[in-house]
Backbone as JSON Lines, residues from 0, in Angstrom:
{"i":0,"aa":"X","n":[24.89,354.46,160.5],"ca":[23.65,354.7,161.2],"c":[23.21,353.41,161.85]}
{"i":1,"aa":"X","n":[22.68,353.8,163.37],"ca":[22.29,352.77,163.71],"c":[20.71,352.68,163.86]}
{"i":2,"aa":"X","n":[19.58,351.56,163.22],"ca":[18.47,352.09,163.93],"c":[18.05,351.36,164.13]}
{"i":3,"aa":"X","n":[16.82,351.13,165.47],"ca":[16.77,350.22,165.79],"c":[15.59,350.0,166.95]}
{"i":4,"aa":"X","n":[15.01,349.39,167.76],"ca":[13.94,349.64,168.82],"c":[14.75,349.42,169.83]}
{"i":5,"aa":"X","n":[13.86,350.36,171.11],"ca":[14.19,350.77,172.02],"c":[14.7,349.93,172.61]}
{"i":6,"aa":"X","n":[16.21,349.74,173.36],"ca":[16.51,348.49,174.2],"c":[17.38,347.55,173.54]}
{"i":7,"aa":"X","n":[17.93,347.66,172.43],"ca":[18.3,347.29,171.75],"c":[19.98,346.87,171.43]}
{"i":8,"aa":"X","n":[20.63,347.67,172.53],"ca":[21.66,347.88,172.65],"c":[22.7,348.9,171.99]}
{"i":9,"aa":"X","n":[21.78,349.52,170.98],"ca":[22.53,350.31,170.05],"c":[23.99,351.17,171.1]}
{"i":10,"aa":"X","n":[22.8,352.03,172.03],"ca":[23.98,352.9,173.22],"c":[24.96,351.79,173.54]}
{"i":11,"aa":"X","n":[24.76,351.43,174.14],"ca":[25.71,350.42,174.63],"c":[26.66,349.98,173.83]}
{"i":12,"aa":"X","n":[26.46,349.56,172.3],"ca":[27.61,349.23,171.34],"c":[28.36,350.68,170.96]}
{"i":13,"aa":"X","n":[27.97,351.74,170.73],"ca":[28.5,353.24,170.38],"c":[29.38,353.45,172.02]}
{"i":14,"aa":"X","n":[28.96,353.71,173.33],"ca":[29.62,353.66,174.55],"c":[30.97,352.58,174.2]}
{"i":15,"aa":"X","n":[30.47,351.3,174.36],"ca":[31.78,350.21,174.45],"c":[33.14,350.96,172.97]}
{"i":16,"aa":"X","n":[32.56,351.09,171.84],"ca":[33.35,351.5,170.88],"c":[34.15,352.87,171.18]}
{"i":17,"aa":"X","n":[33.33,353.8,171.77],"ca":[34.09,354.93,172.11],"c":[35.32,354.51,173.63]}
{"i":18,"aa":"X","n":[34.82,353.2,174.47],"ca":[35.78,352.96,175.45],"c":[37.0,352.17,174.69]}
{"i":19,"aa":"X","n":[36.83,351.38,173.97],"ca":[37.52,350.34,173.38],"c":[38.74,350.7,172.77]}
{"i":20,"aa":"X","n":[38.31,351.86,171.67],"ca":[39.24,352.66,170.59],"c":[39.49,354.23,170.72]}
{"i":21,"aa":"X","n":[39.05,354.5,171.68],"ca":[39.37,356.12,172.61],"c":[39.25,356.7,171.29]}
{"i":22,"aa":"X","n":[38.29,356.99,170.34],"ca":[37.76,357.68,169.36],"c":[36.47,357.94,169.27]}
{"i":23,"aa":"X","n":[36.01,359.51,169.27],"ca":[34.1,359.31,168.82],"c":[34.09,360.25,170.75]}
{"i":24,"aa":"X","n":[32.79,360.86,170.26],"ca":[32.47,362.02,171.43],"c":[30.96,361.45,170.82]}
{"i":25,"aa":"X","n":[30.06,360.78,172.27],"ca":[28.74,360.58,171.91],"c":[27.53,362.14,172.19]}
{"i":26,"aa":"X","n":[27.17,362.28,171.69],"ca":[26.16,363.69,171.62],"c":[24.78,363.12,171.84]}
{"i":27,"aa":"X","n":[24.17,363.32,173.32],"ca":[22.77,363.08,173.11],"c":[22.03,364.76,172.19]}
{"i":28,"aa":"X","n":[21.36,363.88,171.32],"ca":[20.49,365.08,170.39],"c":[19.08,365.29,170.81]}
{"i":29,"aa":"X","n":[18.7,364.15,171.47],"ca":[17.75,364.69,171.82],"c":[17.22,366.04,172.67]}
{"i":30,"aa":"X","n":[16.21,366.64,171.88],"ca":[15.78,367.92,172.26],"c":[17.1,368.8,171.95]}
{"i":31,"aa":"X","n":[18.03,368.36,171.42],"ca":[18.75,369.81,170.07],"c":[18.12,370.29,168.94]}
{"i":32,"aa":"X","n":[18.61,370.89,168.78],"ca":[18.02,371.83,167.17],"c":[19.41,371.9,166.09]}
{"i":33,"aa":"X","n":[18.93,371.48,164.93],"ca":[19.98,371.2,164.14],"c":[20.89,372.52,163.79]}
{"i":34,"aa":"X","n":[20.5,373.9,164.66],"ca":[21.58,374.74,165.04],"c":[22.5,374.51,165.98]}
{"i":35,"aa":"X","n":[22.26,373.5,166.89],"ca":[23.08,373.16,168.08],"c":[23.85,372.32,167.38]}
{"i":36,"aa":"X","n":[23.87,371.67,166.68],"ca":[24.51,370.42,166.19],"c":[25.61,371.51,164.59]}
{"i":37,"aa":"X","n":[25.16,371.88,164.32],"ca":[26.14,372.86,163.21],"c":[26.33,373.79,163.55]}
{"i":38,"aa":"X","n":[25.94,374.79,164.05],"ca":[26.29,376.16,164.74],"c":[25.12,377.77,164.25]}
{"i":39,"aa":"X","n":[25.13,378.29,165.15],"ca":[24.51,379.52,164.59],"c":[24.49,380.51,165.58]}
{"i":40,"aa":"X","n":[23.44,381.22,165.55],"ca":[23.75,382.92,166.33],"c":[23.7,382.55,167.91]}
{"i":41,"aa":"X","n":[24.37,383.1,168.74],"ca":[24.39,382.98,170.33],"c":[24.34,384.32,170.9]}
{"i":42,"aa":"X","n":[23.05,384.55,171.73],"ca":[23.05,386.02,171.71],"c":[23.84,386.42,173.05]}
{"i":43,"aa":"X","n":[24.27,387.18,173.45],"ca":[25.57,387.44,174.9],"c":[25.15,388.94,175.17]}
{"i":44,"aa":"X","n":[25.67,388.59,176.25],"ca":[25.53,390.08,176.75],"c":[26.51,391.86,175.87]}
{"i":45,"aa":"X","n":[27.64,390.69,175.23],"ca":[28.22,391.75,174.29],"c":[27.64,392.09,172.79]}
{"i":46,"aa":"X","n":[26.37,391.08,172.59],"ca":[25.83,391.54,171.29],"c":[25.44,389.73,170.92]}
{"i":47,"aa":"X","n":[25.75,389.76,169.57],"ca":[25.2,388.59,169.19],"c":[26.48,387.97,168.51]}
{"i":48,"aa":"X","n":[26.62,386.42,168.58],"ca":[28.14,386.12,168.53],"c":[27.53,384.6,167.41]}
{"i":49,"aa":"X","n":[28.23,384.05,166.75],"ca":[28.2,383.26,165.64],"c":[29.22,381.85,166.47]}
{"i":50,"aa":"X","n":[28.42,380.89,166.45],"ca":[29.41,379.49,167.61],"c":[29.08,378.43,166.87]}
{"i":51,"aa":"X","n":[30.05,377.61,167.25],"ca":[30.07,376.52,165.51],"c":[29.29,375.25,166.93]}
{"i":52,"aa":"X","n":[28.47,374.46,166.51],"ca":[27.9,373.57,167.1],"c":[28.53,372.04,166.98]}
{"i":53,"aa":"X","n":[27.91,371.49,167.63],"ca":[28.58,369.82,168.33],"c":[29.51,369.33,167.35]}
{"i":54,"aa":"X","n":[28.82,369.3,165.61],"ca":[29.5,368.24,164.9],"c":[30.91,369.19,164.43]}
{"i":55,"aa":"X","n":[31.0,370.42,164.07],"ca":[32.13,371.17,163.75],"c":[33.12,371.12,165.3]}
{"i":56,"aa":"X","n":[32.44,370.65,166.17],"ca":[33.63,370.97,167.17],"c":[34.28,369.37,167.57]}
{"i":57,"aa":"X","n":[33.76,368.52,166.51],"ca":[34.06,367.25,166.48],"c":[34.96,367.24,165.17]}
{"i":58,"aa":"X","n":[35.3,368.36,164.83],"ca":[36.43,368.54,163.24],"c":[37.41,367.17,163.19]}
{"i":59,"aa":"X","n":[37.9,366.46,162.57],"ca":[38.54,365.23,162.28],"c":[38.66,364.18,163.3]}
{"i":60,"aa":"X","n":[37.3,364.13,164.35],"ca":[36.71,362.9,164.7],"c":[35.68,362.0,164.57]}
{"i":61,"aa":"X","n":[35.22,361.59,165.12],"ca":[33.62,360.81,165.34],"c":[33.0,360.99,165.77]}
{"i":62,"aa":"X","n":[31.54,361.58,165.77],"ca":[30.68,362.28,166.91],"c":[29.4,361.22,166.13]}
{"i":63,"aa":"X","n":[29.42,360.91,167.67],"ca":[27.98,359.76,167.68],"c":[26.56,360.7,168.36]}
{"i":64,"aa":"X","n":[25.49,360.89,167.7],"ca":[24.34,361.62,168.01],"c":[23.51,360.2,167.85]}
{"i":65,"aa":"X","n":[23.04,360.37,169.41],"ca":[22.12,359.78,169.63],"c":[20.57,360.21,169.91]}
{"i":66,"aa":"X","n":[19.62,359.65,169.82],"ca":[18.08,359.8,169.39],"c":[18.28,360.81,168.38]}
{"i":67,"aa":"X","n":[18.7,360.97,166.99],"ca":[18.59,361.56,166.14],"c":[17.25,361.91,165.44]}
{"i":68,"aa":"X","n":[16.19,360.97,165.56],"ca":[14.84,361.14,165.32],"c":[14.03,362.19,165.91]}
{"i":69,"aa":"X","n":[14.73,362.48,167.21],"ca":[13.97,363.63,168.01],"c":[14.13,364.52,167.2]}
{"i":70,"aa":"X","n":[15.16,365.1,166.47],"ca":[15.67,366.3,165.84],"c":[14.72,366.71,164.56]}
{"i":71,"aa":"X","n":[14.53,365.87,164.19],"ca":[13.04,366.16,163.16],"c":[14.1,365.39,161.65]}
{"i":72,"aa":"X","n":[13.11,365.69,160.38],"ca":[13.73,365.7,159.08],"c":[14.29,366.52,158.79]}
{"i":73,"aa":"X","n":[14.38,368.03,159.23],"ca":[15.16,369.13,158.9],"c":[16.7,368.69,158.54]}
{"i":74,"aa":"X","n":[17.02,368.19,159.84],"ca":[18.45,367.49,159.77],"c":[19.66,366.92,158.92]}
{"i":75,"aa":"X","n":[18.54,366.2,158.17],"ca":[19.16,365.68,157.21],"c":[19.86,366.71,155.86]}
{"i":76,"aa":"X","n":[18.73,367.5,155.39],"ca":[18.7,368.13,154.5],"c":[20.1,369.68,154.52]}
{"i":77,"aa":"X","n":[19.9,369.77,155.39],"ca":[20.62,370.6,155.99],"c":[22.29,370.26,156.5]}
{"i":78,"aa":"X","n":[22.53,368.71,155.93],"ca":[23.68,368.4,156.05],"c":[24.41,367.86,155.05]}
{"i":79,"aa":"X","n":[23.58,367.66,153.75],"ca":[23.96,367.83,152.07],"c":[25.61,367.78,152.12]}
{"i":80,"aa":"X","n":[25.06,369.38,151.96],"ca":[26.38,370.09,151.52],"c":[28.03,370.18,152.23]}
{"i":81,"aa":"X","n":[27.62,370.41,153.79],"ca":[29.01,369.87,154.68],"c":[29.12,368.75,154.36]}
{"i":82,"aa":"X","n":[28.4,367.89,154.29],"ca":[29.04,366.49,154.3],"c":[29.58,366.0,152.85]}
{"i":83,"aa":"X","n":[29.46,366.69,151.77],"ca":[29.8,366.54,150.28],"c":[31.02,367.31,150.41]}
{"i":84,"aa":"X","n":[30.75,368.77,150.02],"ca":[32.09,369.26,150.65],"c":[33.39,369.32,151.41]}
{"i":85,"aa":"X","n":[32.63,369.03,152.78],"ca":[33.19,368.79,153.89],"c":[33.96,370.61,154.29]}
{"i":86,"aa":"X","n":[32.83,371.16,154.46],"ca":[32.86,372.78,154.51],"c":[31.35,373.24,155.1]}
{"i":87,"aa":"X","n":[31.82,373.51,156.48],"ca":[30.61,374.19,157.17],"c":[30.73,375.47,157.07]}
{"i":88,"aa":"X","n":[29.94,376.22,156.04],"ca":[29.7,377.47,156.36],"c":[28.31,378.05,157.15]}
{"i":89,"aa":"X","n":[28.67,378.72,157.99],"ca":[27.37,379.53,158.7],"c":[27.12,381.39,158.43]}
{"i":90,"aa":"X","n":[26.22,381.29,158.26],"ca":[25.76,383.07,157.42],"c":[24.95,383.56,158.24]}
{"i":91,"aa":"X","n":[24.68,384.87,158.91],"ca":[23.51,384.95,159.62],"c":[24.31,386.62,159.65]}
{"i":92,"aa":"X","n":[22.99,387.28,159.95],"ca":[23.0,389.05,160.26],"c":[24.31,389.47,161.03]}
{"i":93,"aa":"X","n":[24.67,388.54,162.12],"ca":[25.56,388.84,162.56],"c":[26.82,388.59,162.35]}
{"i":94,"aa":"X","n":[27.1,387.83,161.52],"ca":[28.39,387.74,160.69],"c":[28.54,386.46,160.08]}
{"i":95,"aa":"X","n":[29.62,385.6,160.08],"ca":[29.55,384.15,159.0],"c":[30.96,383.82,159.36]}
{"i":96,"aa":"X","n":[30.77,382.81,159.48],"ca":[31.96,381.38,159.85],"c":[32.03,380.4,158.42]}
{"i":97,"aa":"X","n":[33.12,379.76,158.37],"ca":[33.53,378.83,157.72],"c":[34.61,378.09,158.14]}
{"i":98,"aa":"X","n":[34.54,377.14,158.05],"ca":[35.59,376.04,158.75],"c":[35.39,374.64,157.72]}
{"i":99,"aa":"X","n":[36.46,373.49,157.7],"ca":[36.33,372.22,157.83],"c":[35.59,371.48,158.11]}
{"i":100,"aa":"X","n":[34.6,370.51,157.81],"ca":[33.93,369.48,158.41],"c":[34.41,368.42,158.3]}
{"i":101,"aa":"X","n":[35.09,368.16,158.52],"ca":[35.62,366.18,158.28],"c":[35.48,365.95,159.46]}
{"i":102,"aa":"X","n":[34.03,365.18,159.78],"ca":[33.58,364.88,161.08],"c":[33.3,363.29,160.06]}
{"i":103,"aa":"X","n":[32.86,362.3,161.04],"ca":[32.42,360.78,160.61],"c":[31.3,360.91,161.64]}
{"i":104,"aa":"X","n":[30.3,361.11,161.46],"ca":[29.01,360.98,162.01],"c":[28.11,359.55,161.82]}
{"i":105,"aa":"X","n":[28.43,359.34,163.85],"ca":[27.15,358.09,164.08],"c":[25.4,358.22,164.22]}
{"i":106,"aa":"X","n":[24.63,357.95,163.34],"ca":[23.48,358.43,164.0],"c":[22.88,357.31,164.54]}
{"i":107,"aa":"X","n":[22.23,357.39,165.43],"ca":[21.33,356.32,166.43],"c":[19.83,357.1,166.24]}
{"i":108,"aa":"X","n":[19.42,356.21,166.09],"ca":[17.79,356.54,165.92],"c":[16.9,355.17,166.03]}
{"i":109,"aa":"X","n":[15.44,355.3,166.9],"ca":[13.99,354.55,166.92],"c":[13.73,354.8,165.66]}
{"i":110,"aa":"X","n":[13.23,354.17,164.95],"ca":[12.06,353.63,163.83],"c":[10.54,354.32,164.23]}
{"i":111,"aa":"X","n":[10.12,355.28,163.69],"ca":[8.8,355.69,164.25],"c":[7.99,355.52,163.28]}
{"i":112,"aa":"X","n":[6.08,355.38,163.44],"ca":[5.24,355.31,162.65],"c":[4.82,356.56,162.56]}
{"i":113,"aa":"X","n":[4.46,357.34,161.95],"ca":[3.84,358.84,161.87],"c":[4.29,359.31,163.52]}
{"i":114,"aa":"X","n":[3.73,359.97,164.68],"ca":[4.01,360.3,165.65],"c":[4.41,359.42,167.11]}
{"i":115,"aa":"X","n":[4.19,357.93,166.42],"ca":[3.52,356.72,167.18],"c":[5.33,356.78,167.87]}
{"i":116,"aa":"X","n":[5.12,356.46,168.91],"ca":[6.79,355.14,169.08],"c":[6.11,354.03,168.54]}
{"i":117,"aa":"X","n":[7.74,353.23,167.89],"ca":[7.41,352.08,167.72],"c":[7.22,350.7,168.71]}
{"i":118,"aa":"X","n":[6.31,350.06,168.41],"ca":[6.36,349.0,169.51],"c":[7.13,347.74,168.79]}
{"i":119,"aa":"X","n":[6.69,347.52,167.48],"ca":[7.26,346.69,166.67],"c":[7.87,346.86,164.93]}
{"i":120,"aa":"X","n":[9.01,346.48,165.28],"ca":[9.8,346.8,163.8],"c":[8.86,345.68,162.79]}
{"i":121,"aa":"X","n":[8.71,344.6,162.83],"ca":[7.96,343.78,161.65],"c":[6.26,343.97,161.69]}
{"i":122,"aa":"X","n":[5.94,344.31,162.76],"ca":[4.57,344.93,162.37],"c":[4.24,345.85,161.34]}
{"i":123,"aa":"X","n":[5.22,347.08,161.8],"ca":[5.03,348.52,161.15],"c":[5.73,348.2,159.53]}
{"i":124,"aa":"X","n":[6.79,347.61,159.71],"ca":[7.48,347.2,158.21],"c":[7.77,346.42,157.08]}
{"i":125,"aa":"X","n":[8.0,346.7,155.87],"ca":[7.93,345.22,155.45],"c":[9.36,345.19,154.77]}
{"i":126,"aa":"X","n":[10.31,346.19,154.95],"ca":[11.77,345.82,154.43],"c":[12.6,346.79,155.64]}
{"i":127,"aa":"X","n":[13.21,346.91,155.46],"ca":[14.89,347.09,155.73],"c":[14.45,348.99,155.38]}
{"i":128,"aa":"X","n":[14.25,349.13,153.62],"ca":[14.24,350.17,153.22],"c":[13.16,351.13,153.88]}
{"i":129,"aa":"X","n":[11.93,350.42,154.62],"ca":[10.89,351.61,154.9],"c":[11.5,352.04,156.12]}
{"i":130,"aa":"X","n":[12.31,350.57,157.26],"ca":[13.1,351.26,158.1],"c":[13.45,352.16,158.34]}
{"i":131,"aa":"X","n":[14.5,352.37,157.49],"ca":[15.38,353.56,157.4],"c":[14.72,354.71,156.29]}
{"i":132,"aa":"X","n":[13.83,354.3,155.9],"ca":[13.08,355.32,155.11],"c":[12.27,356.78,156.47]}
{"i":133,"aa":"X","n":[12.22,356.43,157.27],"ca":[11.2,356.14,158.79],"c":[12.36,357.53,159.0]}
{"i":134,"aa":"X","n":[13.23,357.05,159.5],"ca":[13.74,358.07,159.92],"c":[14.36,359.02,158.95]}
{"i":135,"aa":"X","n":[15.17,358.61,157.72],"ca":[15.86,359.14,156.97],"c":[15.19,359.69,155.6]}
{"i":136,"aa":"X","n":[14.16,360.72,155.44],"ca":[13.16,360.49,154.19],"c":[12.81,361.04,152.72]}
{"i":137,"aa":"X","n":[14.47,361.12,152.4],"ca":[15.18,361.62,151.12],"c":[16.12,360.74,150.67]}
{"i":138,"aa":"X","n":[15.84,359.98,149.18],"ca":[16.79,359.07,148.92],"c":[17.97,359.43,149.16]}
{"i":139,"aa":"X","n":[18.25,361.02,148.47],"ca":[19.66,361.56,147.96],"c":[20.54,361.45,149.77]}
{"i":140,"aa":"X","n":[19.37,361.73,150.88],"ca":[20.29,361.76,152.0],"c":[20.92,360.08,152.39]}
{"i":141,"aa":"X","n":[20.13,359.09,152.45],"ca":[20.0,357.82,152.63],"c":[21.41,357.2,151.91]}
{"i":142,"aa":"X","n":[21.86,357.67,150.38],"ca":[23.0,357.73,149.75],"c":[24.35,357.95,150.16]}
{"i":143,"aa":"X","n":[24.05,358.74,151.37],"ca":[25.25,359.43,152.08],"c":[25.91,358.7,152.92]}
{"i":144,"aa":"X","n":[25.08,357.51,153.3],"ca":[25.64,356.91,154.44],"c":[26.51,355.58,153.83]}
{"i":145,"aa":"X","n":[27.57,355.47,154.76],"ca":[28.58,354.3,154.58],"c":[28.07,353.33,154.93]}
{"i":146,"aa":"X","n":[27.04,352.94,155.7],"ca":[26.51,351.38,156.34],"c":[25.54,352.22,157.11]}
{"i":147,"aa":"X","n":[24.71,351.12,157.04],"ca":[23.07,351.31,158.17],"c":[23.52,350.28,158.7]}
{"i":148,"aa":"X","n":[22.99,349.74,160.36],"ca":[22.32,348.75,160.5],"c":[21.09,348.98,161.05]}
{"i":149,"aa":"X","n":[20.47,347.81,161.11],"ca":[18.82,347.83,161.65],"c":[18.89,346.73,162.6]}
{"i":150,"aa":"X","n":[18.79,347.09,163.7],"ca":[18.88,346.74,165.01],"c":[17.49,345.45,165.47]}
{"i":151,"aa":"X","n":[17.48,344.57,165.62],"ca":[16.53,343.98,166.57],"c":[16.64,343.58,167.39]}
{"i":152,"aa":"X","n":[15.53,343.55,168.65],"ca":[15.84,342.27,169.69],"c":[15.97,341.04,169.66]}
{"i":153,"aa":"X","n":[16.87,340.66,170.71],"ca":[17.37,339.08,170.26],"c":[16.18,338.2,170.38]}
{"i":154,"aa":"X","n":[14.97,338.57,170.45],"ca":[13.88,337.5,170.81],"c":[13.39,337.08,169.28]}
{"i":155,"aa":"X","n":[13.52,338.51,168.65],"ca":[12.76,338.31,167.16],"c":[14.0,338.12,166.02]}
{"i":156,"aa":"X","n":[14.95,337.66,166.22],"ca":[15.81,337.14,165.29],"c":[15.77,335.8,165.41]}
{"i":157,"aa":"X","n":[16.23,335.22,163.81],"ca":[16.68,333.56,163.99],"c":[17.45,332.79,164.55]}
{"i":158,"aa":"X","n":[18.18,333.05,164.89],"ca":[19.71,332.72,165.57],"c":[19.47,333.27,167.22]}
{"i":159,"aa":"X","n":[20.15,332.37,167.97],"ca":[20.94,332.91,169.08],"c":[21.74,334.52,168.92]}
{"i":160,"aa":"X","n":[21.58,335.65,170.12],"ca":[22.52,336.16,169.9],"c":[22.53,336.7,171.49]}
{"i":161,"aa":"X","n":[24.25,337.25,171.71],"ca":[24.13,337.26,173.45],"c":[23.69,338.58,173.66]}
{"i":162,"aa":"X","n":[23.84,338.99,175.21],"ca":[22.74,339.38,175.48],"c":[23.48,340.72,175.6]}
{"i":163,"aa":"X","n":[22.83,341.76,174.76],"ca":[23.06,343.09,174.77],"c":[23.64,343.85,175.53]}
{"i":164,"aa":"X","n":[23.22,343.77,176.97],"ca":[23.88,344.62,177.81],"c":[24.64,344.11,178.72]}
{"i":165,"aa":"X","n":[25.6,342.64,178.23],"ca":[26.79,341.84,178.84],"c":[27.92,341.75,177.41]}
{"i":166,"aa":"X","n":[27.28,341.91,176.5],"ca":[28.32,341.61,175.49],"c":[28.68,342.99,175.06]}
{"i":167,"aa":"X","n":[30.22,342.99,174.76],"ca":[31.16,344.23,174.38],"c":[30.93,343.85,172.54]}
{"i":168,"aa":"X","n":[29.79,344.81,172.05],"ca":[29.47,344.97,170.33],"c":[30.97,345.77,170.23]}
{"i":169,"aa":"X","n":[31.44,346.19,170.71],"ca":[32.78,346.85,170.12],"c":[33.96,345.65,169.77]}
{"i":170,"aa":"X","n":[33.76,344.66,169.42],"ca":[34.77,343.53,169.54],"c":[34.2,343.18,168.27]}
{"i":171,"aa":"X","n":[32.83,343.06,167.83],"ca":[32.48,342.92,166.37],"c":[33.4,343.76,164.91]}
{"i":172,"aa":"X","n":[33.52,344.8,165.6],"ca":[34.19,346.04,164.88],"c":[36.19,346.05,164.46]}
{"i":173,"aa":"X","n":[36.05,345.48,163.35],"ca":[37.82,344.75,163.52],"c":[38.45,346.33,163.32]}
{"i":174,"aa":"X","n":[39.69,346.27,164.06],"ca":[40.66,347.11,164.83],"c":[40.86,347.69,163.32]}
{"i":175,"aa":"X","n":[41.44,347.23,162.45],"ca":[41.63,347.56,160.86],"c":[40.46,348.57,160.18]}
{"i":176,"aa":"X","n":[39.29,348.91,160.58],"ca":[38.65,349.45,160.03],"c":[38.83,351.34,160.54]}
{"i":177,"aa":"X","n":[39.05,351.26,162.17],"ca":[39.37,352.65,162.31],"c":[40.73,353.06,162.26]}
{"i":178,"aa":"X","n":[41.57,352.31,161.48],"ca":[43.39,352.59,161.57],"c":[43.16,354.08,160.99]}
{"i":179,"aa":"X","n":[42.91,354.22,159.89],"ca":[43.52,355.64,159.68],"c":[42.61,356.91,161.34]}
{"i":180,"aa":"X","n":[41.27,356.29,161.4],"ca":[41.18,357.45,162.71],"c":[41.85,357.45,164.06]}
{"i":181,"aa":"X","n":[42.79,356.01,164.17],"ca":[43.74,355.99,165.15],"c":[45.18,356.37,164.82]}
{"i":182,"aa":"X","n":[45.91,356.76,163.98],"ca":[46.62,357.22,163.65],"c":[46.96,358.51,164.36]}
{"i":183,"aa":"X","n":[45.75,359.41,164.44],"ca":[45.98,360.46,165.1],"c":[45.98,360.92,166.21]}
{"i":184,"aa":"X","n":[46.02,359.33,167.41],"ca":[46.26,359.21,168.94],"c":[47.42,359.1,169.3]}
């Protein structure tokens, strides 16, 4: 997970990584519904039809969803079980799917205060944990994830760092870490 304030470069490091290592399908989420993103009823002119959504059709890749915060808290909760499992089942009046999930999901998300955008990450916060508490707001889901980072602008860090939208963040990322998801290119 990446999260972070606006401008930040997050897109830009998820883009360069998906150019770099030809792995990962980026998904803007904003304004999806966490039926679009797992799947559910699609009504057609032949009746009503059952369609597996973004992350099942990303089955043994990387699907990067970006503004994940738009999507609400529902999200999370609702991805438990595929992601423990790694078994999307969908149930609904009109019939039921089951498939595989071995997806590796990127999420990108703003830091928000109640409805506010954020203007400032150290104003609004006082760790790391309310950060990601912000967007993510169930320990048991927060558990799930392999690495957070928490994103700032280079103005409010200690150090020098270059400048976001000239530097390739996909070069941070050593080649050794996605071998087994390049294997299958």
């Amino acid at each position: 997970m990446l999260i972070g304030e606006t401008r930040t470069g997050k897109s830009i490091m998820t883009q360069n990584h998906v150019k770099k290592f030809g792995v990962g399908k980026i998904i803007n989420a904003d304004g999806s519904t966490v039926q679009a993103l797992l799947g559910g009823k699609v009504e057609t002119v032949n009746g009503d039809r059952i369609r597996y959504g973004s992350l099942a059709r990303e089955n043994g890749g990387i699907a990067i969803l970006e503004e994940v915060k738009d999507i609400g808290p529902e999200l999370f909760p609702k991805l438990r079980s595929p992601r423990s499992s790694q078994v999307l089942k969908i149930d609904r009046v009109a019939g039921s799917l089951e498939t595989t999930l071995f997806v590796r999901p990127i999420f990108i998300a703003n830091p928000r205060v109640g409805d506010k955008k954020l203007i400032d990450m150290k104003m609004n916060f006082n760790n790391g944990y309310e950060i990601v508490n912000s967007v993510v707001p169930a320990q048991e889901d927060i558990t799930r994830f392999d690495v957070m980072f928490v994103v700032d602008h280079p103005k409010n860090l200690s150090r020098p760092t270059p400048d976001p939208f000239t530097y390739n963040y996909a070069d941070l990322i050593p080649d050794y870490y996605f071998a087994d998801s390049l294997k299958a290119i």
